[in-house]
Amino acid sequence: MTIDIRVDDLTHPATQALAAIHLAGMHAGTPAESVHALDLDGLRHPSVTLWSAWIDDQIAGIGALKRLDDERGELKSFRTAETHLGRGVARAVLRHIIAEARTRGMASLWLETGSDAAFAPARGLYASEGFVECGPFDDYVLDPLSAFMTRTL
């Protein structure tokens, strides 16, 4: 199995659909004030680069990197398509973005994700790739529904 990871401009309907599924999923079980996922306009912001992962011409996942400043980036909008769960898509996208952040001269990566059991697999993935828990960063505030992590590059 080959995973093709590419910069995505969000013009492909499959990418738009997966981004919409991600956003809807975040709103399904979380109060609006605790949802920090980006909508399509947010993913198109100049500070954000989105990558999509494809397997056999089917979208398998997405992940984004938001530049916070010259030295820091934030991971955003990680989602694996239901049909590709458990196939290493999220890890491949994460490693790709870590490598790209290094290429861009970033010194650290940051993320916010959910703190409840539904987000345990995501937190486990991030921890297995060197991310550690931290406090809120930038405009985030302490929220019992949020977990914050960071990694030095």
Tab-separated table of N, CA, C and O in Angstrom, residues 45-110:
chain	number	residue	atom	x	y	z
A	45	HIS	N	-6.632	29.833	4.793
A	45	HIS	CA	-5.900	31.019	5.229
A	45	HIS	C	-4.433	30.896	4.808
A	45	HIS	O	-3.866	29.793	4.824
A	46	PRO	N	-3.788	31.998	4.429
A	46	PRO	CA	-2.387	31.943	3.983
A	46	PRO	C	-1.412	31.354	5.006
A	46	PRO	O	-0.356	30.850	4.612
A	47	SER	N	-1.751	31.382	6.287
A	47	SER	CA	-0.851	30.835	7.307
A	47	SER	C	-0.982	29.317	7.435
A	47	SER	O	-0.236	28.695	8.194
A	48	VAL	N	-1.911	28.721	6.696
A	48	VAL	CA	-2.208	27.289	6.820
A	48	VAL	C	-1.871	26.559	5.522
A	48	VAL	O	-2.200	27.014	4.433
A	49	THR	N	-1.208	25.410	5.676
A	49	THR	CA	-0.995	24.491	4.559
A	49	THR	C	-1.698	23.191	4.901
A	49	THR	O	-1.494	22.649	5.992
A	50	LEU	N	-2.522	22.715	3.995
A	50	LEU	CA	-3.234	21.458	4.184
A	50	LEU	C	-2.634	20.406	3.262
A	50	LEU	O	-2.341	20.687	2.099
A	51	TRP	N	-2.472	19.207	3.807
A	51	TRP	CA	-2.050	18.061	3.006
A	51	TRP	C	-3.169	17.038	3.013
A	51	TRP	O	-3.869	16.872	4.018
A	52	SER	N	-3.333	16.365	1.895
A	52	SER	CA	-4.259	15.241	1.830
A	52	SER	C	-3.473	13.984	1.505
A	52	SER	O	-2.452	14.034	0.827
A	53	ALA	N	-3.957	12.870	2.032
A	53	ALA	CA	-3.335	11.568	1.799
A	53	ALA	C	-4.289	10.740	0.951
A	53	ALA	O	-5.503	10.723	1.194
A	54	TRP	N	-3.727	10.072	-0.042
A	54	TRP	CA	-4.527	9.301	-0.988
A	54	TRP	C	-3.984	7.883	-1.090
A	54	TRP	O	-2.776	7.670	-1.120
A	55	ILE	N	-4.892	6.928	-1.152
A	55	ILE	CA	-4.551	5.525	-1.392
A	55	ILE	C	-5.414	5.058	-2.551
A	55	ILE	O	-6.654	5.129	-2.475
A	56	ASP	N	-4.789	4.622	-3.615
A	56	ASP	CA	-5.524	4.137	-4.795
A	56	ASP	C	-6.597	5.124	-5.236
A	56	ASP	O	-7.764	4.762	-5.435
A	57	ASP	N	-6.239	6.385	-5.353
A	57	ASP	CA	-7.128	7.448	-5.825
A	57	ASP	C	-8.322	7.710	-4.917
A	57	ASP	O	-9.309	8.301	-5.331
A	58	GLN	N	-8.264	7.252	-3.677
A	58	GLN	CA	-9.296	7.561	-2.686
A	58	GLN	C	-8.671	8.397	-1.576
A	58	GLN	O	-7.556	8.099	-1.130
A	59	ILE	N	-9.392	9.419	-1.130
A	59	ILE	CA	-8.865	10.213	-0.026
A	59	ILE	C	-8.818	9.344	1.219
A	59	ILE	O	-9.757	8.618	1.530
A	60	ALA	N	-7.663	9.387	1.899
A	60	ALA	CA	-7.464	8.561	3.089
A	60	ALA	C	-7.338	9.399	4.350
A	60	ALA	O	-7.617	8.923	5.441
A	61	GLY	N	-6.929	10.668	4.191
A	61	GLY	CA	-6.777	11.502	5.370
A	61	GLY	C	-6.347	12.909	5.021
A	61	GLY	O	-5.990	13.193	3.870
A	62	ILE	N	-6.401	13.774	6.024
A	62	ILE	CA	-5.944	15.153	5.879
A	62	ILE	C	-5.224	15.568	7.161
A	62	ILE	O	-5.411	14.970	8.228
A	63	GLY	N	-4.416	16.591	7.041
A	63	GLY	CA	-3.756	17.208	8.181
A	63	GLY	C	-3.215	18.545	7.736
A	63	GLY	O	-2.873	18.729	6.562
A	64	ALA	N	-3.145	19.500	8.659
A	64	ALA	CA	-2.714	20.849	8.303
A	64	ALA	C	-1.674	21.363	9.288
A	64	ALA	O	-1.589	20.904	10.431
A	65	LEU	N	-0.911	22.332	8.807
A	65	LEU	CA	0.097	23.031	9.606
A	65	LEU	C	-0.192	24.518	9.512
A	65	LEU	O	-0.234	25.079	8.409
A	66	LYS	N	-0.392	25.141	10.669
A	66	LYS	CA	-0.616	26.580	10.733
A	66	LYS	C	0.644	27.226	11.295
A	66	LYS	O	1.119	26.835	12.368
A	67	ARG	N	1.189	28.198	10.582
A	67	ARG	CA	2.364	28.911	11.075
A	67	ARG	C	1.906	29.893	12.145
A	67	ARG	O	1.093	30.778	11.886
A	68	LEU	N	2.423	29.734	13.363
A	68	LEU	CA	2.100	30.640	14.460
A	68	LEU	C	3.029	31.855	14.450
A	68	LEU	O	2.607	32.967	14.727
A	69	ASP	N	4.303	31.604	14.176
A	69	ASP	CA	5.307	32.659	14.044
A	69	ASP	C	6.501	32.041	13.330
A	69	ASP	O	6.390	30.931	12.801
A	70	ASP	N	7.635	32.719	13.313
A	70	ASP	CA	8.785	32.218	12.558
A	70	ASP	C	9.303	30.879	13.059
A	70	ASP	O	9.921	30.132	12.302
A	71	GLU	N	9.070	30.559	14.332
A	71	GLU	CA	9.661	29.358	14.904
A	71	GLU	C	8.659	28.288	15.331
A	71	GLU	O	9.057	27.197	15.713
A	72	ARG	N	7.355	28.602	15.286
A	72	ARG	CA	6.370	27.659	15.815
A	72	ARG	C	5.245	27.398	14.822
A	72	ARG	O	4.800	28.300	14.124
A	73	GLY	N	4.812	26.149	14.820
A	73	GLY	CA	3.668	25.767	14.005
A	73	GLY	C	2.658	25.002	14.842
A	73	GLY	O	3.000	24.427	15.880
A	74	GLU	N	1.416	25.014	14.395
A	74	GLU	CA	0.346	24.297	15.085
A	74	GLU	C	-0.273	23.272	14.149
A	74	GLU	O	-0.603	23.582	12.997
A	75	LEU	N	-0.432	22.055	14.638
A	75	LEU	CA	-1.116	21.016	13.875
A	75	LEU	C	-2.613	21.264	13.938
A	75	LEU	O	-3.157	21.567	14.997
A	76	LYS	N	-3.286	21.128	12.808
A	76	LYS	CA	-4.726	21.374	12.718
A	76	LYS	C	-5.374	20.299	11.846
A	76	LYS	O	-4.745	19.741	10.943
A	77	SER	N	-6.631	20.055	12.106
A	77	SER	CA	-7.533	19.309	11.209
A	77	SER	C	-7.009	17.947	10.764
A	77	SER	O	-7.070	17.595	9.591
A	78	PHE	N	-6.528	17.152	11.720
A	78	PHE	CA	-6.119	15.793	11.383
A	78	PHE	C	-7.356	14.907	11.364
A	78	PHE	O	-8.135	14.868	12.311
A	79	ARG	N	-7.521	14.190	10.259
A	79	ARG	CA	-8.673	13.286	10.143
A	79	ARG	C	-8.321	12.163	9.174
A	79	ARG	O	-7.774	12.403	8.108
A	80	THR	N	-8.644	10.948	9.554
A	80	THR	CA	-8.505	9.795	8.671
A	80	THR	C	-9.893	9.387	8.217
A	80	THR	O	-10.825	9.338	9.025
A	81	ALA	N	-10.040	9.108	6.937
A	81	ALA	CA	-11.317	8.630	6.402
A	81	ALA	C	-11.649	7.287	7.053
A	81	ALA	O	-10.772	6.450	7.268
A	82	GLU	N	-12.922	7.109	7.380
A	82	GLU	CA	-13.370	5.886	8.063
A	82	GLU	C	-12.871	4.624	7.369
A	82	GLU	O	-12.489	3.655	8.026
A	83	THR	N	-12.867	4.612	6.039
A	83	THR	CA	-12.479	3.420	5.287
A	83	THR	C	-10.985	3.124	5.367
A	83	THR	O	-10.551	2.067	4.916
A	84	HIS	N	-10.219	4.037	5.929
A	84	HIS	CA	-8.765	3.849	5.993
A	84	HIS	C	-8.219	3.858	7.416
A	84	HIS	O	-7.007	3.914	7.613
A	85	LEU	N	-9.104	3.783	8.407
A	85	LEU	CA	-8.647	3.743	9.801
A	85	LEU	C	-7.777	2.506	10.032
A	85	LEU	O	-8.037	1.441	9.481
A	86	GLY	N	-6.739	2.668	10.841
A	86	GLY	CA	-5.876	1.548	11.188
A	86	GLY	C	-4.860	1.170	10.136
A	86	GLY	O	-4.213	0.130	10.253
A	87	ARG	N	-4.685	2.023	9.123
A	87	ARG	CA	-3.754	1.703	8.036
A	87	ARG	C	-2.498	2.581	8.065
A	87	ARG	O	-1.718	2.547	7.134
A	88	GLY	N	-2.324	3.361	9.124
A	88	GLY	CA	-1.121	4.184	9.248
A	88	GLY	C	-1.194	5.524	8.561
A	88	GLY	O	-0.174	6.215	8.424
A	89	VAL	N	-2.380	5.924	8.143
A	89	VAL	CA	-2.539	7.188	7.413
A	89	VAL	C	-2.183	8.378	8.294
A	89	VAL	O	-1.401	9.252	7.898
A	90	ALA	N	-2.763	8.437	9.485
A	90	ALA	CA	-2.519	9.593	10.362
A	90	ALA	C	-1.035	9.706	10.709
A	90	ALA	O	-0.473	10.806	10.693
A	91	ARG	N	-0.390	8.598	10.999
A	91	ARG	CA	1.043	8.629	11.318
A	91	ARG	C	1.854	9.116	10.117
A	91	ARG	O	2.780	9.914	10.259
A	92	ALA	N	1.494	8.657	8.928
A	92	ALA	CA	2.221	9.085	7.726
A	92	ALA	C	2.057	10.584	7.500
A	92	ALA	O	3.029	11.286	7.188
A	93	VAL	N	0.837	11.090	7.658
A	93	VAL	CA	0.596	12.531	7.488
A	93	VAL	C	1.338	13.309	8.571
A	93	VAL	O	1.979	14.328	8.286
A	94	LEU	N	1.285	12.829	9.811
A	94	LEU	CA	1.973	13.503	10.900
A	94	LEU	C	3.476	13.574	10.639
A	94	LEU	O	4.088	14.644	10.774
A	95	ARG	N	4.078	12.479	10.265
A	95	ARG	CA	5.517	12.477	9.986
A	95	ARG	C	5.860	13.388	8.810
A	95	ARG	O	6.895	14.060	8.817
A	96	HIS	N	5.004	13.416	7.816
A	96	HIS	CA	5.220	14.299	6.663
A	96	HIS	C	5.212	15.765	7.106
A	96	HIS	O	6.067	16.549	6.701
A	97	ILE	N	4.252	16.121	7.948
A	97	ILE	CA	4.139	17.512	8.403
A	97	ILE	C	5.297	17.869	9.330
A	97	ILE	O	5.833	18.990	9.256
A	98	ILE	N	5.729	16.954	10.179
A	98	ILE	CA	6.897	17.215	11.029
A	98	ILE	C	8.115	17.508	10.168
A	98	ILE	O	8.851	18.475	10.408
A	99	ALA	N	8.322	16.702	9.129
A	99	ALA	CA	9.455	16.920	8.229
A	99	ALA	C	9.332	18.268	7.520
A	99	ALA	O	10.325	19.001	7.374
A	100	GLU	N	8.138	18.614	7.083
A	100	GLU	CA	7.923	19.897	6.405
A	100	GLU	C	8.161	21.067	7.354
A	100	GLU	O	8.737	22.087	6.962
A	101	ALA	N	7.731	20.935	8.598
A	101	ALA	CA	7.960	22.001	9.586
A	101	ALA	C	9.460	22.221	9.789
A	101	ALA	O	9.914	23.373	9.882
A	102	ARG	N	10.222	21.141	9.842
A	102	ARG	CA	11.688	21.275	9.955
A	102	ARG	C	12.246	22.002	8.734
A	102	ARG	O	13.079	22.898	8.869
A	103	THR	N	11.780	21.616	7.555
A	103	THR	CA	12.245	22.251	6.321
A	103	THR	C	11.949	23.745	6.341
A	103	THR	O	12.732	24.552	5.830
A	104	ARG	N	10.838	24.115	6.930
A	104	ARG	CA	10.444	25.523	7.011
A	104	ARG	C	11.148	26.272	8.143
A	104	ARG	O	10.869	27.440	8.383
A	105	GLY	N	12.030	25.602	8.849
A	105	GLY	CA	12.803	26.245	9.899
A	105	GLY	C	12.097	26.387	11.236
A	105	GLY	O	12.557	27.139	12.102
A	106	MET	N	11.009	25.667	11.425
A	106	MET	CA	10.298	25.746	12.702
A	106	MET	C	11.080	24.994	13.773
A	106	MET	O	11.724	23.985	13.494
A	107	ALA	N	11.007	25.495	15.000
A	107	ALA	CA	11.710	24.886	16.123
A	107	ALA	C	10.796	24.020	16.984
A	107	ALA	O	11.264	23.170	17.736
A	108	SER	N	9.479	24.234	16.870
A	108	SER	CA	8.546	23.453	17.680
A	108	SER	C	7.180	23.394	17.013
A	108	SER	O	6.820	24.261	16.215
A	109	LEU	N	6.446	22.352	17.385
A	109	LEU	CA	5.068	22.173	16.936
A	109	LEU	C	4.175	22.088	18.160
A	109	LEU	O	4.578	21.593	19.216
A	110	TRP	N	2.947	22.544	18.005
A	110	TRP	CA	1.971	22.618	19.081
A	110	TRP	C	0.641	22.080	18.564
A	110	TRP	O	0.396	22.091	17.355
